[in-house]
Tab-separated table of C-alpha atoms in Angstrom:
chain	number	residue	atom	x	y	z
A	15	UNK	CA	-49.612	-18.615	55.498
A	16	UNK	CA	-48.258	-14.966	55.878
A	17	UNK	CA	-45.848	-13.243	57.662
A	18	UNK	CA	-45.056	-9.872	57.377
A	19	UNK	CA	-47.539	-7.385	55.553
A	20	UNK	CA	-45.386	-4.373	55.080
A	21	UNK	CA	-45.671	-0.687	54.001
A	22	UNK	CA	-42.790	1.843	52.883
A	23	UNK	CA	-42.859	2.998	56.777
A	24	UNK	CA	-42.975	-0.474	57.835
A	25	UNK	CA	-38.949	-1.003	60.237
A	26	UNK	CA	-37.783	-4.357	59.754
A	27	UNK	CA	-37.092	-6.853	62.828
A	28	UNK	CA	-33.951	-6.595	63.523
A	29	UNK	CA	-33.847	-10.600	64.925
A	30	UNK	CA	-35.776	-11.407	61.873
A	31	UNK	CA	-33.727	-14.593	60.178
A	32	UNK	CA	-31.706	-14.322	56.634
A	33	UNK	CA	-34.258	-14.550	53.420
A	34	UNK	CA	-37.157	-13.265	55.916
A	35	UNK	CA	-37.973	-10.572	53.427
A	36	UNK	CA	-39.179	-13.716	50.110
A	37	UNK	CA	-41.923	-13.658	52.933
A	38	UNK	CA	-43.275	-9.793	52.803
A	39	UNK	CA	-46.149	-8.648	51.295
A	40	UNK	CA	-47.142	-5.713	50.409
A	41	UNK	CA	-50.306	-4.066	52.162
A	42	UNK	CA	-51.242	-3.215	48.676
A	43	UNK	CA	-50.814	-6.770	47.590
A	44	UNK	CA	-52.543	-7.894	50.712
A	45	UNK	CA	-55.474	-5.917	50.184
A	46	UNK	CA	-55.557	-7.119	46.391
A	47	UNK	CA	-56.008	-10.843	48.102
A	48	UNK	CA	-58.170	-10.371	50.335
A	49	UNK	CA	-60.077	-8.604	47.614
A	50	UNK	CA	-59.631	-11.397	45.457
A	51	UNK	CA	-60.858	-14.189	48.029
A	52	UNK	CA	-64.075	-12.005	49.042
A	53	UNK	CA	-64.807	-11.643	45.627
A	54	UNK	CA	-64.675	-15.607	45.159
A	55	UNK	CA	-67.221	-15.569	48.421
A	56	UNK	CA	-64.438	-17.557	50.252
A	57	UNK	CA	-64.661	-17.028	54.074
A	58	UNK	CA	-62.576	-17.599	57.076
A	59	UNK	CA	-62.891	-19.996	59.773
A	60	UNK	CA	-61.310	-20.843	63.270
A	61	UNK	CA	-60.256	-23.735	65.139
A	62	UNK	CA	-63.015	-23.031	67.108
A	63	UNK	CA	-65.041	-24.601	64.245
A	64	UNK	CA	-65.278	-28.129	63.762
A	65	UNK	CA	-62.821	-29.006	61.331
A	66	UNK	CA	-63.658	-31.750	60.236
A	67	UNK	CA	-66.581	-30.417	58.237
A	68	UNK	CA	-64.249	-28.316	55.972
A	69	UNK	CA	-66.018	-26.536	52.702
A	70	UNK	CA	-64.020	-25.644	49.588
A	71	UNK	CA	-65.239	-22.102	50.326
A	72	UNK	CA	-63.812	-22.081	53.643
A	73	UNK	CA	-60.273	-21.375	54.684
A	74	UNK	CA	-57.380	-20.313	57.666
A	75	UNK	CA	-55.657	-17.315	57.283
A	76	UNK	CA	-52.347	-17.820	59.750
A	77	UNK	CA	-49.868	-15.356	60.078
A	78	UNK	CA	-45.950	-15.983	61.842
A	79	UNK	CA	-43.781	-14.593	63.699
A	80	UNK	CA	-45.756	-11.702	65.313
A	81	UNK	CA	-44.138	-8.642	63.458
A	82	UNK	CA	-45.682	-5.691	64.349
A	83	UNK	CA	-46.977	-4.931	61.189
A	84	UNK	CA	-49.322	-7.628	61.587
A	85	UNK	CA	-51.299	-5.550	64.069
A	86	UNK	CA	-50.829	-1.860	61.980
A	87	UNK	CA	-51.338	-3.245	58.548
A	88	UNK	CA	-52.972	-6.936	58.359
A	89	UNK	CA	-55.293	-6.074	61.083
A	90	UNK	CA	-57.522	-3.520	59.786
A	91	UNK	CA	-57.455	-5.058	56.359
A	92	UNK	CA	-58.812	-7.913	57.869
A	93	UNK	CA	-61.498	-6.076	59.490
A	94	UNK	CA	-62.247	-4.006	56.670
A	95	UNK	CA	-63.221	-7.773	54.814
A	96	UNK	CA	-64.624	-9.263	57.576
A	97	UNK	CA	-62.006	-12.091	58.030
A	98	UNK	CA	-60.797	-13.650	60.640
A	99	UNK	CA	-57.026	-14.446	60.971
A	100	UNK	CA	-54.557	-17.127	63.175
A	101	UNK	CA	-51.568	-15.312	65.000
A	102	UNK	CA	-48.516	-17.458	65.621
A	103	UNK	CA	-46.089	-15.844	68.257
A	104	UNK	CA	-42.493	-16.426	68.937
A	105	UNK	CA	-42.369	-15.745	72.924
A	106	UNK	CA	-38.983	-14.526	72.747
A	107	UNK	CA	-39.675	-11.763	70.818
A	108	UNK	CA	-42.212	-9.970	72.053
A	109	UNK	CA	-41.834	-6.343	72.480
A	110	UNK	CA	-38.411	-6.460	70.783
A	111	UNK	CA	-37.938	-4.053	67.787
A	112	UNK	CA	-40.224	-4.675	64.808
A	113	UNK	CA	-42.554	-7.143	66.879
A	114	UNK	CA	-45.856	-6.820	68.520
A	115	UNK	CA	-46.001	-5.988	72.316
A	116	UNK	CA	-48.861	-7.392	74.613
A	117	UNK	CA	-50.813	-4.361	74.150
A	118	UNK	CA	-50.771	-5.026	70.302
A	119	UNK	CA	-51.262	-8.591	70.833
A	120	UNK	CA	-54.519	-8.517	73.383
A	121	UNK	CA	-55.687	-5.925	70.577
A	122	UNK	CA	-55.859	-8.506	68.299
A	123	UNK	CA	-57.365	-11.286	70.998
A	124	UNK	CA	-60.146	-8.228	71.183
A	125	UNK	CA	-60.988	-8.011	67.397
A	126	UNK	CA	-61.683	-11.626	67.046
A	127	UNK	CA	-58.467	-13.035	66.244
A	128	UNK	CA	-57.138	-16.548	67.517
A	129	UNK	CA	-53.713	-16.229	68.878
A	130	UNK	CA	-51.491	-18.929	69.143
A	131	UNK	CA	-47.600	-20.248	69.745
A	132	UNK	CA	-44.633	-20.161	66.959
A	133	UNK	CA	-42.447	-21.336	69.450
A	134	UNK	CA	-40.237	-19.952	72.637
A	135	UNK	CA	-36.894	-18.423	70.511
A	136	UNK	CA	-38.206	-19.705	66.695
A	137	UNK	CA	-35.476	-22.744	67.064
A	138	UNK	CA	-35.539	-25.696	64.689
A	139	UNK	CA	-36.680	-28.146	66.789
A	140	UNK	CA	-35.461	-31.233	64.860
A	141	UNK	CA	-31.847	-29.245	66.067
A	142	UNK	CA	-32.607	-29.493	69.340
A	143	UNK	CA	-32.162	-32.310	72.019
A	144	UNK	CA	-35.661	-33.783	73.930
A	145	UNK	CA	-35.292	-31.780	76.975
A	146	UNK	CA	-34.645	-28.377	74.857
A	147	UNK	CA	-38.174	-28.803	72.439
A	148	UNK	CA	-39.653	-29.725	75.629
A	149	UNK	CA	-39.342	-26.538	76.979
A	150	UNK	CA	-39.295	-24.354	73.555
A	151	UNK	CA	-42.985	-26.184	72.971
A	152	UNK	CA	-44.477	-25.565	76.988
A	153	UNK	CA	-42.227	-22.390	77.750
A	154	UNK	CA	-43.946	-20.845	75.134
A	155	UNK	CA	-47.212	-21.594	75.383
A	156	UNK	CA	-47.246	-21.148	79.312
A	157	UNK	CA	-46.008	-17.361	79.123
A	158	UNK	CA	-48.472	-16.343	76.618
A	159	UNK	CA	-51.093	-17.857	78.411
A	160	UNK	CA	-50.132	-16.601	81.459
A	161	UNK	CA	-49.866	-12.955	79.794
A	162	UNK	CA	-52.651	-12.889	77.753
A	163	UNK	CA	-55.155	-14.872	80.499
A	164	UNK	CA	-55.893	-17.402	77.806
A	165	UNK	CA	-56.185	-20.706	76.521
A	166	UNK	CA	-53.099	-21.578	74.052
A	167	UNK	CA	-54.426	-24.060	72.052
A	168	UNK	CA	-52.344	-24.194	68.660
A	169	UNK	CA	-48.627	-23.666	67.384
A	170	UNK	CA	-46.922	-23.730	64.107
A	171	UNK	CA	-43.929	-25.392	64.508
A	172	UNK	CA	-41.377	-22.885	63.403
A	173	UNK	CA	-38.805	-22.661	60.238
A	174	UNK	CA	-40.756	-25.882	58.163
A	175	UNK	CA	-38.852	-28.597	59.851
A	176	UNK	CA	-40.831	-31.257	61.385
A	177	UNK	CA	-41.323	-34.872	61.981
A	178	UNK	CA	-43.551	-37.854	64.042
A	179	UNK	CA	-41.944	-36.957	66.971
A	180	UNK	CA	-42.021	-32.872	66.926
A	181	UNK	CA	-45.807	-33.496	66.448
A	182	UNK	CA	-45.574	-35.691	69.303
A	183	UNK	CA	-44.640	-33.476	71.728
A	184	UNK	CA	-46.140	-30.950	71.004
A	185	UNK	CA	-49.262	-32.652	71.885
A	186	UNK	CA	-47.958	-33.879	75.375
A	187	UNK	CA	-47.066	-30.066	75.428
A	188	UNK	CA	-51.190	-29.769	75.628
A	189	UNK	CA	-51.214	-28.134	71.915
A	190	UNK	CA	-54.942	-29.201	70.289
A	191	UNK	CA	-53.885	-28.044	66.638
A	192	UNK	CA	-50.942	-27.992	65.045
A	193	UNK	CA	-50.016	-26.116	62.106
A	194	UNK	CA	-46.568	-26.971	59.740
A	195	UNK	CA	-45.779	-26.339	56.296
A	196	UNK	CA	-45.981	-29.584	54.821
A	197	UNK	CA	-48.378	-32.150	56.651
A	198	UNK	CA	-46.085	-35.753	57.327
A	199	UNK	CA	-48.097	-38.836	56.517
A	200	UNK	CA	-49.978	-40.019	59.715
A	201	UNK	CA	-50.084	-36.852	61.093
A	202	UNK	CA	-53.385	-36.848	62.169
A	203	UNK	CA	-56.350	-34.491	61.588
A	204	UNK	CA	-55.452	-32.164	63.806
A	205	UNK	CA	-52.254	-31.349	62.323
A	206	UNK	CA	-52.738	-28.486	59.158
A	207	UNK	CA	-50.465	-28.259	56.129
A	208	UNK	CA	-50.179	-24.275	54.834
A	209	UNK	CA	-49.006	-22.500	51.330
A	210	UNK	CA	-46.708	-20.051	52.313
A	211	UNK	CA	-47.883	-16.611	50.100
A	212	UNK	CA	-44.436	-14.805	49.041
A	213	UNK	CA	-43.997	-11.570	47.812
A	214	UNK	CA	-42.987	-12.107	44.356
A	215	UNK	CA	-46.621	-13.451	44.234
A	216	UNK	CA	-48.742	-11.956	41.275
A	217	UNK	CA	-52.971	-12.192	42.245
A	218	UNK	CA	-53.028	-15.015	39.665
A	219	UNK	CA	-50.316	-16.747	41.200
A	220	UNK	CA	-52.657	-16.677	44.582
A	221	UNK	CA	-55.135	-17.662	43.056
A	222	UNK	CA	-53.228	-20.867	41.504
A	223	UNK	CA	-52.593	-21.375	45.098
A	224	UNK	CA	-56.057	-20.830	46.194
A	225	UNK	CA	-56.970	-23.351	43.472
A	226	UNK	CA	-54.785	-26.289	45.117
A	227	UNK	CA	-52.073	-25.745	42.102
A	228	UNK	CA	-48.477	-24.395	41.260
A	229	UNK	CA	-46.327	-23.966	38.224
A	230	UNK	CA	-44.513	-27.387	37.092
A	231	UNK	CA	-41.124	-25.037	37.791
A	232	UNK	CA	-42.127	-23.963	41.454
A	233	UNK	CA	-43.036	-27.846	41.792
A	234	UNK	CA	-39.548	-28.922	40.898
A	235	UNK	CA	-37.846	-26.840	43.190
A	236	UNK	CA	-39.963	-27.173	46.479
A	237	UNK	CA	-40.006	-31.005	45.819
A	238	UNK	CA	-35.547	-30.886	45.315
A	239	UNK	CA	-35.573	-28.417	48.394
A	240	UNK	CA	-37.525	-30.821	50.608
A	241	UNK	CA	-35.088	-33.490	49.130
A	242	UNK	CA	-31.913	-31.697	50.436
A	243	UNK	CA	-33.559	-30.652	53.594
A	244	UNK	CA	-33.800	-34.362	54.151
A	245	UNK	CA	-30.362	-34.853	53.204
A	246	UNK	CA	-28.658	-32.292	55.109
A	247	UNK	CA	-30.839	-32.195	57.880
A	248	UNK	CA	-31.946	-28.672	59.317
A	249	UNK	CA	-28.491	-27.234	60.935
A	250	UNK	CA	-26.692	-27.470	57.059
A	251	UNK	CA	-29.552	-27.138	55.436
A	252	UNK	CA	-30.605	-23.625	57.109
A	253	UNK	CA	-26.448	-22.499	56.663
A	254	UNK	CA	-26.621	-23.694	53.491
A	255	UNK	CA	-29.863	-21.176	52.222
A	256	UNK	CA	-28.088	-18.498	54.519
A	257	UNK	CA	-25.204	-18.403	52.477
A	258	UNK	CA	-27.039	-18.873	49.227
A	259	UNK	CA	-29.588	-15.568	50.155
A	260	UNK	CA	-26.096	-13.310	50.805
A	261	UNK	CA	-24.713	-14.264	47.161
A	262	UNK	CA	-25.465	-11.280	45.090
């Protein structure tokens, strides 16, 4: 899972959230991985595949948020390897500062790519009352689609907080696939886990990740972040990393 791919010219969002920036990678690191992953004759596939017949070779390469760097940047690099990529958009935010506009966005429909939902304003659901995810889930996928002229089938559910019911809805919301950063038990085989890439990432690092492994450290510390997140719950949780990420 990316998000931004960024170059020395690249402006930053200005809505983008606190800590967005452990996210960005380089164009130069980019290219290194995609380098890296043709070189190990992986390939990309689509949820236009069947995918249930997964092969260890085979991946998704998602991307959040809709900065416009993913169209300047990650675009032709995927081209250039012949890859195919998964566009999550937050609805809100399109044609702000820093984010793609339509033009950008039915650019990347054009070149192959899959675009799909990241939510109406990039709430965290579990924050939000039944009547408000209602409406962040459909809201969003009805404007792009009625945009873009096309069928929204996916989402990632935004900010890594999820549970039975989020996926829930956003199936009544007429989502097919549903992408999250950890997969809950149950979920269902149309629901995708993703390893989020992050820019302090070295190529052996990725390829660790590519690999289905992690250093013992970064182990620890996702598994007592998921623990607090479960403790605090996403409101004090996400003020809590805020005010962490300003400490110098």
């Amino acid at each position: 899972m990316y998000h931004g791919i960024v170059t020395p010219q690249t402006p930053v969002p200005r809505e983008r959230e606190t800590g967005a920036d452990l996210y960005d990678v380089t164009a130069e690191n980019f290219r290194a991985q995609l380098e890296w992953l043709k070189k190990n004759l992986y390939r990309t596939v689509t949820i236009r595949k069947n995918l249930d017949a997964f092969s260890t070779r085979e991946m998704l390469l998602t991307f959040d948020d809709g900065e416009m760097n993913n169209c300047t940047a990650a675009l032709p690099l995927l081209k250039e390897f012949g890859f195919t990529g998964h566009f999550f958009l937050i609805a809100k935010r399109i044609g702000k500062d820093g984010y793609m506009g339509w033009e950008q966005i039915r650019r990347l429909n054009a070149e192959g790519m899959i675009i799909g939902s990241h939510g109406f304003s990039h709430e965290i659901l579990t924050n939000l009352l039944d009547p408000q995810i209602r409406e962040e889930l459909s809201a969003s996928r009805k404007y792009l689609e009625r945009n873009l002229g096309l069928s929204i089938e996916s989402i990632s559910i935004p900010r890594g907080f999820c549970d039975d019911k989020i996926i829930r809805m956003a199936r009544e919301a007429g989502y097919r696939y549903i992408f999250v950063s950890e997969k809950l038990d149950g979920a269902g085989a149309d629901c995708f886990s993703r390893v989020a890439v992050k820019s302090s990432w070295t190529i052996d690092r990725f390829a660790q990740a590519m690999q289905g492994s992690a250093p013992i450290r970064e182990k620890i510390l996702v598994s007592c972040k998921n623990g607090v997140k479960k403790i605090l719950g996403g409101g004090a949780y996400d003020w809590v990393r805020r005010m962490m990420l300003k400490i110098k």
